[in-house]
Amino acid sequence: INSSLKLQEILQQAVVKIGEGLKADRCAMGFCDLTNHLFVTEHEYLTPLFVERRSLKGVVPQSSGWSQLIQSLHAGQVITANEENAPEALQVLWGQWMQRFQVKSTLWVPVLSPASAAEGFYCLQVFQVTHNRRWTPGEIRLLQTIAAELAVAVQNAHLFAVVQESAQAVRAKNAEMEAFVYSVSHDLQ
C-alpha cells in the first residue's frame, strides 16, 4: 500500500486512493477504541466535485446504537447498506447519517491487526451520497484485500515504532554512559 512506516501517512494515503479508485463521494478511516468506547475518525477523503464539506472527522462515543455495528465489525464482518436495505447492525445510525450527511449507500470493512487488537481496530468506511449504490462482490473483495494489506501495514508501523522507541532509549543510555565515562576519566586524570 505504501512504502512508509508512518501509520498516519499509510492510513491517509489509503483513504485517498480508495476514495478515488472507487469513485466514492466520501471515504474515511476510523479507529474503534474498545478500551474507552470511542470511535475516532482521523482520515477522510471527499471527492473534489462534492460540495458537502461537513467532516466525519472527530471522536464519537459508542452509544448503544454503535454496539451491534462494532461487534459485527470486530467479528470481521463487512457491513453494507443503502436506502433500500440497512442491516440491523446499522439501523440506529443509518437515520442519523441519512439526515446529517445525506448518505445513500455505505460500506464498512474492518482492518483487524494484531498490533492494535487489545485496544481496538481500524475500520474503512466508504460512503456514496450522490446516488444509491449497490456494492458489487468484486468491490467488497477488493476492499477486504486492501483491509488485509492495511492490517499488515498497521502491524509493521507498530513494530517500527517499537524499534524506534527502543533505539532512542539505547541512544539515551549510551549518551549517559559516555558522560559517566568521561567524568570518571576526567577525575582519574
Coordinates of N, CA and C in Angstrom, one line a residue:
I1 N 0.8 -1.2 0.0 CA 0.0 0.0 0.0 C 0.9 1.2 0.0
N2 N 1.9 1.2 0.8 CA 2.8 2.4 1.0 C 4.1 1.9 1.5
S3 N 5.2 2.6 1.0 CA 6.5 2.2 1.5 C 6.8 2.9 2.8
S4 N 5.9 3.8 3.3 CA 6.2 4.5 4.5 C 5.9 3.5 5.7
L5 N 6.6 3.8 6.8 CA 6.3 3.0 8.0 C 5.6 3.9 9.0
K6 N 5.2 5.1 8.6 CA 4.5 6.0 9.5 C 3.0 5.8 9.3
L7 N 2.4 5.3 10.4 CA 1.0 4.9 10.3 C 0.0 5.9 9.8
Q8 N 0.1 7.1 10.3 CA -0.8 8.2 9.8 C -0.7 8.4 8.3
E9 N 0.5 8.4 7.8 CA 0.7 8.6 6.3 C 0.1 7.4 5.6
I10 N 0.3 6.2 6.1 CA -0.3 5.0 5.4 C -1.8 5.1 5.4
L11 N -2.4 5.4 6.5 CA -3.9 5.4 6.5 C -4.5 6.6 5.7
Q12 N -3.8 7.7 5.7 CA -4.4 8.8 4.9 C -4.2 8.5 3.4
Q13 N -3.1 8.0 3.0 CA -2.9 7.6 1.6 C -3.9 6.5 1.2
A14 N -4.2 5.6 2.0 CA -5.1 4.5 1.7 C -6.5 5.1 1.5
V15 N -6.9 6.0 2.4 CA -8.3 6.6 2.3 C -8.4 7.3 0.9
V16 N -7.4 8.1 0.6 CA -7.5 8.9 -0.7 C -7.5 7.9 -1.9
K17 N -6.6 7.0 -1.9 CA -6.6 6.0 -3.1 C -7.9 5.2 -3.2
I18 N -8.4 4.8 -2.1 CA -9.7 4.0 -2.2 C -10.8 4.9 -2.6
G19 N -10.9 6.1 -2.1 CA -12.0 7.0 -2.5 C -11.9 7.3 -4.0
E20 N -10.7 7.6 -4.5 CA -10.5 7.9 -5.9 C -10.8 6.7 -6.7
G21 N -10.2 5.6 -6.3 CA -10.3 4.3 -7.1 C -11.8 3.8 -7.2
L22 N -12.6 4.0 -6.2 CA -13.9 3.5 -6.2 C -14.9 4.6 -6.7
K23 N -14.3 5.8 -6.9 CA -15.2 7.0 -7.3 C -16.3 7.2 -6.2
A24 N -15.9 7.1 -5.0 CA -16.8 7.3 -3.9 C -16.9 8.8 -3.5
D25 N -18.0 9.2 -3.0 CA -18.1 10.6 -2.6 C -17.3 10.9 -1.4
R26 N -17.2 9.9 -0.5 CA -16.5 10.1 0.8 C -16.0 8.8 1.2
C27 N -14.8 8.9 1.8 CA -14.1 7.7 2.3 C -13.4 8.1 3.6
A28 N -13.5 7.2 4.6 CA -12.8 7.6 5.9 C -12.2 6.4 6.5
M29 N -11.3 6.6 7.4 CA -10.7 5.6 8.2 C -10.9 6.0 9.7
G30 N -11.5 5.1 10.4 CA -11.7 5.3 11.8 C -11.1 4.3 12.7
F31 N -10.9 4.6 14.0 CA -10.3 3.6 14.9 C -11.4 3.4 16.0
C32 N -11.8 2.2 16.1 CA -12.7 1.8 17.2 C -12.0 1.5 18.4
D33 N -12.0 2.4 19.4 CA -11.3 2.3 20.6 C -12.2 1.5 21.6
L34 N -11.8 0.2 21.7 CA -12.6 -0.7 22.6 C -12.4 -0.4 24.1
T35 N -11.3 0.1 24.4 CA -11.0 0.4 25.8 C -11.8 1.6 26.3
N36 N -11.9 2.7 25.6 CA -12.6 3.9 26.0 C -14.0 4.0 25.4
H37 N -14.4 3.0 24.6 CA -15.7 3.0 23.9 C -15.9 4.3 23.1
L38 N -14.9 4.5 22.2 CA -15.0 5.7 21.3 C -14.8 5.2 19.9
F39 N -15.3 6.0 18.9 CA -15.0 5.8 17.5 C -14.3 7.1 17.0
V40 N -13.0 7.0 16.6 CA -12.2 8.1 16.3 C -11.9 8.1 14.8
T41 N -12.4 9.1 14.1 CA -12.2 9.2 12.6 C -11.2 10.4 12.4
E42 N -10.0 10.0 11.9 CA -8.9 11.0 11.7 C -8.6 11.2 10.3
H43 N -9.0 10.3 9.4 CA -8.6 10.4 8.0 C -9.9 10.4 7.2
E44 N -9.9 11.3 6.2 CA -11.1 11.4 5.4 C -10.8 11.9 4.0
Y45 N -11.5 11.4 3.0 CA -11.4 11.8 1.6 C -12.7 12.3 1.2
L46 N -12.8 13.4 0.5 CA -14.0 13.9 -0.1 C -13.7 14.1 -1.6
T47 N -14.6 13.6 -2.4 CA -14.3 13.9 -3.9 C -14.3 15.4 -4.1
P48 N -13.4 15.9 -4.9 CA -13.3 17.3 -5.2 C -14.6 17.9 -5.8
L49 N -15.4 17.1 -6.4 CA -16.6 17.5 -7.0 C -17.8 17.6 -6.0
F50 N -17.5 17.2 -4.9 CA -18.6 17.1 -3.8 C -18.6 18.4 -3.1
V51 N -19.8 19.0 -3.0 CA -19.9 20.3 -2.3 C -20.1 20.2 -0.8
E52 N -20.5 19.0 -0.3 CA -20.6 18.8 1.1 C -19.3 18.9 1.8
R53 N -19.2 19.7 2.8 CA -17.9 19.9 3.5 C -17.9 19.6 5.0
R54 N -19.1 19.1 5.5 CA -19.1 18.7 6.9 C -18.3 17.5 7.0
S55 N -17.4 17.5 8.0 CA -16.5 16.4 8.1 C -16.9 15.3 9.0
L56 N -16.5 14.1 8.7 CA -16.7 12.9 9.6 C -15.7 12.9 10.7
K57 N -14.6 13.6 10.5 CA -13.5 13.6 11.5 C -14.0 14.0 12.9
G58 N -13.5 13.3 13.8 CA -13.8 13.6 15.2 C -13.9 12.3 16.1
V59 N -14.3 12.5 17.3 CA -14.5 11.5 18.3 C -16.0 11.3 18.6
V60 N -16.5 10.1 18.5 CA -17.9 9.8 18.8 C -17.9 8.7 19.8
P61 N -18.6 9.0 20.9 CA -18.8 8.0 22.0 C -19.6 6.8 21.4
Q62 N -19.3 5.6 21.7 CA -20.0 4.5 21.2 C -21.3 4.3 22.1
S63 N -22.3 4.9 21.6 CA -23.6 4.7 22.3 C -24.2 3.3 22.0
S64 N -25.4 3.1 22.5 CA -26.0 1.8 22.3 C -26.2 1.5 20.8
G65 N -26.3 2.5 20.0 CA -26.5 2.3 18.5 C -25.3 1.8 17.9
W66 N -24.1 2.0 18.5 CA -22.9 1.5 17.9 C -22.5 0.1 18.3
S67 N -23.1 -0.4 19.4 CA -22.6 -1.7 19.9 C -22.7 -2.9 18.9
Q68 N -23.9 -3.0 18.2 CA -24.0 -4.1 17.3 C -23.1 -3.9 16.1
L69 N -23.0 -2.7 15.6 CA -22.1 -2.4 14.5 C -20.6 -2.8 14.9
I70 N -20.2 -2.4 16.0 CA -18.8 -2.7 16.5 C -18.6 -4.2 16.7
Q71 N -19.6 -4.8 17.2 CA -19.5 -6.3 17.4 C -19.4 -7.0 16.1
S72 N -20.2 -6.6 15.1 CA -20.1 -7.2 13.8 C -18.8 -7.0 13.1
L73 N -18.3 -5.7 13.1 CA -17.0 -5.4 12.5 C -15.9 -6.1 13.2
H74 N -15.9 -6.1 14.6 CA -14.9 -6.8 15.3 C -14.8 -8.3 15.0
A75 N -15.9 -8.9 14.6 CA -16.0 -10.3 14.2 C -15.5 -10.5 12.8
G76 N -15.2 -9.4 12.1 CA -14.6 -9.5 10.7 C -15.7 -9.3 9.6
Q77 N -16.9 -9.0 10.0 CA -18.0 -8.8 9.0 C -17.9 -7.5 8.2
V78 N -18.2 -7.6 7.0 CA -18.3 -6.4 6.2 C -19.7 -5.9 6.2
I79 N -20.0 -4.7 6.4 CA -21.3 -4.1 6.6 C -21.6 -3.2 5.4
T80 N -22.7 -3.5 4.7 CA -23.1 -2.7 3.5 C -24.6 -2.2 3.8
A81 N -24.9 -1.1 3.3 CA -26.2 -0.5 3.4 C -26.5 0.4 2.3
N82 N -27.8 0.6 2.0 CA -28.2 1.6 1.1 C -29.6 2.0 1.5
E83 N -30.2 2.9 0.7 CA -31.5 3.5 1.1 C -32.6 2.4 1.2
E84 N -32.5 1.3 0.5 CA -33.5 0.3 0.4 C -33.2 -0.8 1.5
N85 N -32.0 -1.0 1.9 CA -31.6 -2.1 2.8 C -30.5 -1.7 3.8
A86 N -30.9 -1.4 5.0 CA -29.9 -1.1 6.1 C -30.0 -2.3 7.1
P87 N -28.8 -3.0 7.2 CA -28.8 -4.2 8.1 C -29.1 -3.8 9.6
E88 N -29.4 -4.7 10.4 CA -29.8 -4.5 11.8 C -28.6 -3.8 12.5
A89 N -27.4 -4.1 12.2 CA -26.2 -3.5 12.8 C -26.1 -2.0 12.6
L90 N -26.8 -1.5 11.5 CA -26.7 -0.1 11.2 C -28.1 0.6 11.5
Q91 N -29.1 0.0 11.9 CA -30.4 0.6 12.0 C -30.4 1.9 12.7
V92 N -29.8 1.9 13.9 CA -29.9 3.2 14.7 C -29.1 4.3 14.1
L93 N -27.9 4.0 13.5 CA -27.0 5.0 13.0 C -27.5 5.5 11.6
W94 N -28.1 4.6 10.8 CA -28.5 4.9 9.4 C -29.3 6.2 9.3
G95 N -30.3 6.3 10.1 CA -31.1 7.5 10.0 C -30.4 8.8 10.3
Q96 N -29.4 8.7 11.3 CA -28.6 9.9 11.6 C -27.7 10.3 10.4
W97 N -27.1 9.3 9.8 CA -26.2 9.6 8.6 C -27.0 10.1 7.5
M98 N -28.2 9.5 7.2 CA -29.0 10.0 6.1 C -29.4 11.4 6.3
Q99 N -29.8 11.8 7.5 CA -30.2 13.1 7.8 C -29.0 14.1 7.8
R100 N -27.9 13.8 8.5 CA -26.8 14.7 8.6 C -26.0 14.8 7.4
F101 N -25.7 13.7 6.7 CA -24.7 13.7 5.6 C -25.4 13.3 4.3
Q102 N -26.7 13.0 4.3 CA -27.4 12.6 3.1 C -26.8 11.3 2.5
V103 N -26.4 10.4 3.3 CA -25.8 9.2 2.8 C -26.8 8.3 2.2
K104 N -26.5 7.8 1.0 CA -27.5 6.9 0.3 C -27.0 5.5 0.3
S105 N -25.7 5.3 0.4 CA -25.1 3.9 0.5 C -23.8 4.0 1.3
T106 N -23.5 2.9 2.0 CA -22.2 2.9 2.7 C -21.7 1.4 2.7
L107 N -20.4 1.3 2.9 CA -19.7 0.1 3.0 C -18.6 0.2 4.1
W108 N -18.7 -0.7 5.1 CA -17.7 -0.7 6.2 C -16.9 -2.0 6.2
V109 N -15.6 -1.8 6.2 CA -14.7 -3.0 6.2 C -13.7 -2.9 7.4
P110 N -13.7 -3.9 8.3 CA -12.8 -3.8 9.4 C -11.4 -4.1 8.9
V111 N -10.4 -3.4 9.6 CA -9.0 -3.6 9.4 C -8.5 -4.2 10.7
L112 N -8.4 -5.5 10.8 CA -8.1 -6.2 12.0 C -6.6 -6.5 12.1
S113 N -5.9 -5.9 13.0 CA -4.4 -6.1 13.1 C -4.1 -6.6 14.5
P114 N -3.2 -7.6 14.6 CA -2.8 -8.0 16.0 C -2.2 -6.9 16.8
A115 N -1.6 -5.9 16.1 CA -0.9 -4.8 16.7 C -1.8 -4.0 17.6
S116 N -3.0 -3.8 17.2 CA -3.9 -3.0 18.0 C -5.1 -3.8 18.5
A117 N -5.1 -5.1 18.5 CA -6.2 -5.9 18.9 C -6.7 -5.6 20.3
A118 N -5.8 -5.4 21.2 CA -6.2 -5.2 22.6 C -6.9 -3.9 22.8
E119 N -6.5 -2.9 22.1 CA -7.1 -1.5 22.2 C -8.3 -1.3 21.3
G120 N -8.2 -1.9 20.2 CA -9.3 -1.7 19.2 C -8.9 -2.1 17.8
F121 N -9.6 -1.6 16.8 CA -9.3 -1.9 15.4 C -9.6 -0.7 14.5
Y122 N -9.0 -0.7 13.4 CA -9.4 0.3 12.4 C -10.5 -0.2 11.5
C123 N -11.2 0.8 10.9 CA -12.4 0.5 10.1 C -12.4 1.4 8.9
L124 N -12.4 0.9 7.7 CA -12.5 1.6 6.5 C -14.0 1.8 6.2
Q125 N -14.4 3.1 5.9 CA -15.8 3.4 5.6 C -15.9 4.1 4.3
V126 N -16.7 3.7 3.4 CA -16.9 4.3 2.1 C -18.4 4.7 2.0
F127 N -18.6 5.9 1.6 CA -20.0 6.5 1.5 C -20.3 7.0 0.1
Q128 N -21.5 6.8 -0.3 CA -22.0 7.3 -1.6 C -23.1 8.3 -1.2
V129 N -23.1 9.5 -1.6 CA -24.1 10.5 -1.3 C -24.9 10.9 -2.5
T130 N -24.3 10.9 -3.6 CA -24.9 11.4 -4.8 C -26.0 10.5 -5.4
H131 N -25.8 9.2 -5.1 CA -26.8 8.2 -5.6 C -26.7 6.9 -4.8
N132 N -27.8 6.2 -4.9 CA -27.9 4.9 -4.2 C -27.0 3.9 -4.9
R133 N -26.0 3.3 -4.2 CA -25.1 2.4 -4.9 C -25.2 1.1 -4.3
R134 N -25.2 0.1 -5.1 CA -25.1 -1.3 -4.7 C -23.6 -1.8 -4.9
W135 N -23.0 -2.1 -3.8 CA -21.6 -2.5 -3.8 C -21.5 -3.9 -4.4
T136 N -20.7 -4.0 -5.4 CA -20.5 -5.3 -6.1 C -19.7 -6.3 -5.3
P137 N -19.8 -7.6 -5.5 CA -19.0 -8.5 -4.8 C -17.5 -8.3 -5.1
G138 N -17.2 -7.8 -6.3 CA -15.8 -7.5 -6.6 C -15.2 -6.3 -5.8
E139 N -16.1 -5.3 -5.6 CA -15.6 -4.1 -4.8 C -15.4 -4.5 -3.4
I140 N -16.3 -5.4 -2.9 CA -16.2 -5.8 -1.5 C -15.0 -6.7 -1.3
R141 N -14.7 -7.6 -2.2 CA -13.5 -8.4 -2.1 C -12.2 -7.5 -2.2
L142 N -12.2 -6.6 -3.1 CA -11.1 -5.6 -3.3 C -10.8 -4.9 -1.9
L143 N -11.9 -4.4 -1.3 CA -11.7 -3.7 -0.1 C -11.3 -4.6 1.1
Q144 N -11.8 -5.9 1.0 CA -11.3 -6.8 2.1 C -9.8 -7.1 1.9
T145 N -9.4 -7.2 0.6 CA -7.9 -7.4 0.3 C -7.1 -6.2 0.8
I146 N -7.6 -5.0 0.5 CA -6.9 -3.8 0.9 C -6.9 -3.8 2.4
A147 N -8.0 -4.1 3.1 CA -8.0 -4.1 4.5 C -7.0 -5.1 5.1
A148 N -6.8 -6.2 4.5 CA -5.8 -7.2 5.0 C -4.4 -6.6 4.8
E149 N -4.2 -6.0 3.7 CA -2.9 -5.3 3.5 C -2.7 -4.2 4.5
L150 N -3.7 -3.4 4.7 CA -3.6 -2.4 5.7 C -3.3 -2.9 7.1
A151 N -3.9 -4.1 7.4 CA -3.6 -4.7 8.7 C -2.1 -5.0 8.9
V152 N -1.5 -5.5 7.8 CA -0.1 -5.8 7.8 C 0.7 -4.5 7.9
A153 N 0.3 -3.5 7.2 CA 0.9 -2.2 7.3 C 0.8 -1.6 8.7
V154 N -0.3 -1.7 9.4 CA -0.5 -1.3 10.7 C 0.4 -2.1 11.7
Q155 N 0.5 -3.4 11.5 CA 1.4 -4.2 12.3 C 2.9 -3.7 12.1
N156 N 3.3 -3.5 10.8 CA 4.7 -3.1 10.5 C 4.9 -1.7 11.1
A157 N 4.0 -0.8 11.0 CA 4.2 0.5 11.6 C 4.3 0.5 13.1
H158 N 3.5 -0.4 13.7 CA 3.6 -0.6 15.2 C 5.0 -1.1 15.5
L159 N 5.4 -2.2 14.8 CA 6.7 -2.7 15.1 C 7.9 -1.7 14.9
F160 N 7.8 -0.9 13.8 CA 8.7 0.1 13.5 C 8.8 1.1 14.7
A161 N 7.6 1.5 15.2 CA 7.6 2.5 16.3 C 8.2 1.9 17.5
V162 N 8.0 0.6 17.8 CA 8.6 0.0 19.0 C 10.1 0.0 18.8
V163 N 10.6 -0.4 17.6 CA 12.0 -0.4 17.4 C 12.6 1.0 17.5
Q164 N 11.9 2.0 17.0 CA 12.4 3.4 17.1 C 12.5 3.8 18.6
E165 N 11.5 3.5 19.4 CA 11.5 3.8 20.8 C 12.6 3.1 21.5
S166 N 12.9 1.9 21.2 CA 14.0 1.1 21.8 C 15.3 1.7 21.4
A167 N 15.5 2.1 20.1 CA 16.7 2.6 19.6 C 16.9 4.0 20.3
Q168 N 15.9 4.8 20.5 CA 16.0 6.1 21.2 C 16.5 5.8 22.7
A169 N 15.9 4.8 23.3 CA 16.3 4.5 24.7 C 17.7 4.1 24.8
V170 N 18.2 3.3 23.8 CA 19.6 2.9 23.8 C 20.5 4.1 23.6
R171 N 20.1 5.0 22.7 CA 20.9 6.2 22.4 C 21.0 7.0 23.7
A172 N 19.9 7.1 24.4 CA 19.9 7.9 25.6 C 20.9 7.3 26.7
K173 N 20.8 5.9 26.8 CA 21.6 5.2 27.8 C 23.1 5.3 27.4
N174 N 23.4 5.2 26.1 CA 24.8 5.4 25.6 C 25.3 6.8 25.9
A175 N 24.5 7.8 25.7 CA 24.9 9.2 26.0 C 25.2 9.3 27.5
E176 N 24.3 8.7 28.3 CA 24.5 8.8 29.8 C 25.8 8.1 30.2
M177 N 26.0 6.9 29.6 CA 27.2 6.1 29.9 C 28.5 6.9 29.4
E178 N 28.4 7.5 28.2 CA 29.6 8.3 27.7 C 29.9 9.4 28.7
A179 N 28.8 10.1 29.2 CA 29.0 11.2 30.1 C 29.7 10.7 31.4
F180 N 29.2 9.5 31.9 CA 29.8 9.0 33.1 C 31.2 8.6 32.9
V181 N 31.5 7.9 31.8 CA 32.9 7.5 31.5 C 33.8 8.7 31.3
Y182 N 33.3 9.8 30.7 CA 34.1 11.0 30.6 C 34.4 11.6 32.0
S183 N 33.4 11.6 32.8 CA 33.5 12.2 34.1 C 34.5 11.4 35.0
V184 N 34.4 10.0 34.9 CA 35.3 9.2 35.7 C 36.8 9.3 35.1
S185 N 36.9 9.4 33.8 CA 38.2 9.5 33.1 C 38.8 10.9 33.5
H186 N 38.0 11.9 33.6 CA 38.5 13.2 33.9 C 38.9 13.2 35.4
D187 N 38.2 12.6 36.2 CA 38.5 12.5 37.7 C 39.8 11.7 37.9
L188 N 40.0 10.7 37.1 CA 41.2 9.9 37.2 C 42.5 10.6 36.7
Q189 N 42.3 11.5 35.8 CA 43.4 12.2 35.3 C 43.9 13.2 36.3

